[in-house]
Coordinates of C-alpha atoms in Angstrom, one line a residue:
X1 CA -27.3 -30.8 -3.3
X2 CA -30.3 -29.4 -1.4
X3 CA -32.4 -27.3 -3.8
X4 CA -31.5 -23.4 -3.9
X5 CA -28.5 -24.1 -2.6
X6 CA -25.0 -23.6 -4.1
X7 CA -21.8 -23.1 -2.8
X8 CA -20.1 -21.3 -5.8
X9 CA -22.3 -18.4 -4.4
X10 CA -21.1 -18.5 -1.0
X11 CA -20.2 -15.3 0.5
X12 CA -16.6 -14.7 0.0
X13 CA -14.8 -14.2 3.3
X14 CA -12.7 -11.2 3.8
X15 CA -9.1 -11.2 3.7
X16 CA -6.1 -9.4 5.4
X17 CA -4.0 -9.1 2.5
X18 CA 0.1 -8.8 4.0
X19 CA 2.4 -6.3 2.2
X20 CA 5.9 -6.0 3.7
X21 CA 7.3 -2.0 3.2
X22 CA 10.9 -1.7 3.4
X23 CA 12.9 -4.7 3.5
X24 CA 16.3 -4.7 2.4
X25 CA 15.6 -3.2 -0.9
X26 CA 13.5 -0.8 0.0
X27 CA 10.2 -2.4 -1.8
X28 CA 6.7 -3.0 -1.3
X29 CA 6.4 -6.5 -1.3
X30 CA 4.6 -8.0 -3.4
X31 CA 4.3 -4.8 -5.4
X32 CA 0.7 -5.9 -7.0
X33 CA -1.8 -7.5 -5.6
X34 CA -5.8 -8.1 -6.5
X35 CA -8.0 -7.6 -4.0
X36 CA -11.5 -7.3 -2.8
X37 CA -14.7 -5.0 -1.6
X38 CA -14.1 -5.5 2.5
X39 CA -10.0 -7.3 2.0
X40 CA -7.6 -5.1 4.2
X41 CA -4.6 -4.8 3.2
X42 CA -1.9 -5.3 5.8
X43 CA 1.1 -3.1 5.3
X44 CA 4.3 -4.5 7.8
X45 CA 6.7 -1.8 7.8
X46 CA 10.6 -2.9 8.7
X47 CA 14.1 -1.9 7.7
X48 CA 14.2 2.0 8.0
X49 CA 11.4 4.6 8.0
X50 CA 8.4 4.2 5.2
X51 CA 5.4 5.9 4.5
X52 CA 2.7 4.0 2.3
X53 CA 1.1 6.7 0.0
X54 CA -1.6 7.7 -2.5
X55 CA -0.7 9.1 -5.7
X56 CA -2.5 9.2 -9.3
X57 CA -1.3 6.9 -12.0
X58 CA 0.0 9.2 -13.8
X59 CA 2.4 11.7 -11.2
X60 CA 3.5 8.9 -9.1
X61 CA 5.7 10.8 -6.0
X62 CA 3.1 13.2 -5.5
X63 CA 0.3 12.8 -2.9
X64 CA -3.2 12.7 -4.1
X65 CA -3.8 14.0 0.0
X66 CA -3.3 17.6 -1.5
X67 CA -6.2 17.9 -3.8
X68 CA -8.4 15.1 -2.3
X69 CA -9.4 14.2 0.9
X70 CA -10.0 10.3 2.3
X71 CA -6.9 8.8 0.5
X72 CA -4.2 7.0 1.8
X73 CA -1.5 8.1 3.3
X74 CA 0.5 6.1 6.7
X75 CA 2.3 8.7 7.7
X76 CA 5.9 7.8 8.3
X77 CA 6.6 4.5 9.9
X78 CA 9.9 3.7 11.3
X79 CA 11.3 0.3 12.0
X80 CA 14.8 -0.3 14.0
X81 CA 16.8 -3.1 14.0
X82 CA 16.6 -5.0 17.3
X83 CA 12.7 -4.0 17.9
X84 CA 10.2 -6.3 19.1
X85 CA 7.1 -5.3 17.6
X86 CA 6.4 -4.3 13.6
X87 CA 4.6 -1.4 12.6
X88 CA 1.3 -1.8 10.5
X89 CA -0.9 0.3 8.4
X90 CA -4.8 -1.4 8.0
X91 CA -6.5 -0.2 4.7
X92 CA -9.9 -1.8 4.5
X93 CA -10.9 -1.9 0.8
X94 CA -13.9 -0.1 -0.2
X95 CA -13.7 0.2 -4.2
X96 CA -12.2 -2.2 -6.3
X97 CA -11.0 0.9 -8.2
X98 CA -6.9 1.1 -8.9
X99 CA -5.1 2.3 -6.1
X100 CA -1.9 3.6 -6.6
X101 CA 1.3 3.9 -3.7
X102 CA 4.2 5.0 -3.0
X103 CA 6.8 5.6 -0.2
X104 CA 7.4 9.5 0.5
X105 CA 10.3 8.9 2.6
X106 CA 13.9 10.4 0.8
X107 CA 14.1 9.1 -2.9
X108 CA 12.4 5.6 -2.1
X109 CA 9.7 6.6 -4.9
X110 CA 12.0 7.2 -7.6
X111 CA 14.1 4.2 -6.6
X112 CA 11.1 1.7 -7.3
X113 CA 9.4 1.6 -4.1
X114 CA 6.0 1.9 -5.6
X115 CA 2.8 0.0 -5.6
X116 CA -0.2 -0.9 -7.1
X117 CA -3.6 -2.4 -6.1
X118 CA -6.2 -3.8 -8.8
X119 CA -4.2 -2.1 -11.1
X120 CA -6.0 -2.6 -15.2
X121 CA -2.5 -4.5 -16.2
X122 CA 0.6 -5.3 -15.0
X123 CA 2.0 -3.0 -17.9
X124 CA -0.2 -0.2 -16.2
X125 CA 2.6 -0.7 -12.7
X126 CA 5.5 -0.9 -15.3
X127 CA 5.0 1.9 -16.6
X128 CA 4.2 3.3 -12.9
X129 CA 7.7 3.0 -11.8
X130 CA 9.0 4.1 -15.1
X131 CA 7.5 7.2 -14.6
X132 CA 8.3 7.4 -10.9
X133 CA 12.0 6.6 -11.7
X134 CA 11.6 9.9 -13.6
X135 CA 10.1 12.0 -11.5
X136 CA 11.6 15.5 -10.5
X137 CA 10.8 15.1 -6.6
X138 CA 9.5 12.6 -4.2
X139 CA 6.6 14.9 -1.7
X140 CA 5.7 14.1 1.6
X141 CA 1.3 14.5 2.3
X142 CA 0.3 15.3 6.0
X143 CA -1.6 13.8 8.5
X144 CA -2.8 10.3 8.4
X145 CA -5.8 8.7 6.8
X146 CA -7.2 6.1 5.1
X147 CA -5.8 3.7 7.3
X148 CA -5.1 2.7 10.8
X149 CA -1.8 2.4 12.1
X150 CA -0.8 0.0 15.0
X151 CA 2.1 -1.0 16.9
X152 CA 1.6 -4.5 18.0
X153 CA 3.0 -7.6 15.7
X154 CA 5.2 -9.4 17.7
X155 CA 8.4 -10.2 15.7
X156 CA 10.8 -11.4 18.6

């Protein structure tokens, strides 16, 4: 190996990190991931309408949106059967800091449909939905942010 070189300290490239919203069961899919400074995350709405939403740890179903600006929050995304193209949501990473999500569409949230990215444990998202499952009422935020939202993955 040439001297002062070495490949373990490569830059990492960036990845586009694919989470499907909706499906059948009305789930983020998967519902934890790990990811990195610069990694987008990818979310492919189908099945139904979805929103992909910021909350706290520890009042899941409630936007973060009204008491902090710059957080994440689609907007609602709606996916019919028969359509060509798949709506996405682009969140670029910038922390490695927990990110917590949920969908603000009906009672999604409280059904399970609830996220969790670079969460400290896996018992930190169990305890997620738990609380989620419990909560009183599922809240819509406003306008977009976060995120960009695009209309063009070909699924014919």
């Amino acid at each position: 190996m040439e001297r002062g070189k070495n490949p373990s300290l490569a830059p990492r490239a960036n990845r586009i990190i694919p989470v499907v919203v909706g499906g059948p069961q009305d789930t983020f899919v998967p519902n934890m991931i790990r990811a990195a400074v610069g990694d987008v995350i990818q979310f492919q709405f189908s099945n139904g309408n979805h929103t992909v939403t910021q909350s706290s740890e520890d009042s899941p179903c409630q936007p973060l949106q009204a008491t902090q600006s710059g957080v994440i929050h689609s907007g609602h995304i709606p996916f019919v059967d028969g359509q060509t193209t798949v709506g996405t949501f682009n969140v670029p990473l910038t922390s490695t800091d927990p990110l917590w999500l949920y969908c603000a569409t009906g009672p999604h949230c409280q059904r399970g449909q609830v996220m969790a990215i670079n969460p400290p444990s896996e018992a930190n998202l169990v305890e997620f939905n738990k609380k989620a499952n419990g909560a009183l009422a599922n809240i819509d935020a406003g306008e977009a942010t976060g995120g960009t939202a695009s209309f063009d993955i070909d699924v014919s």
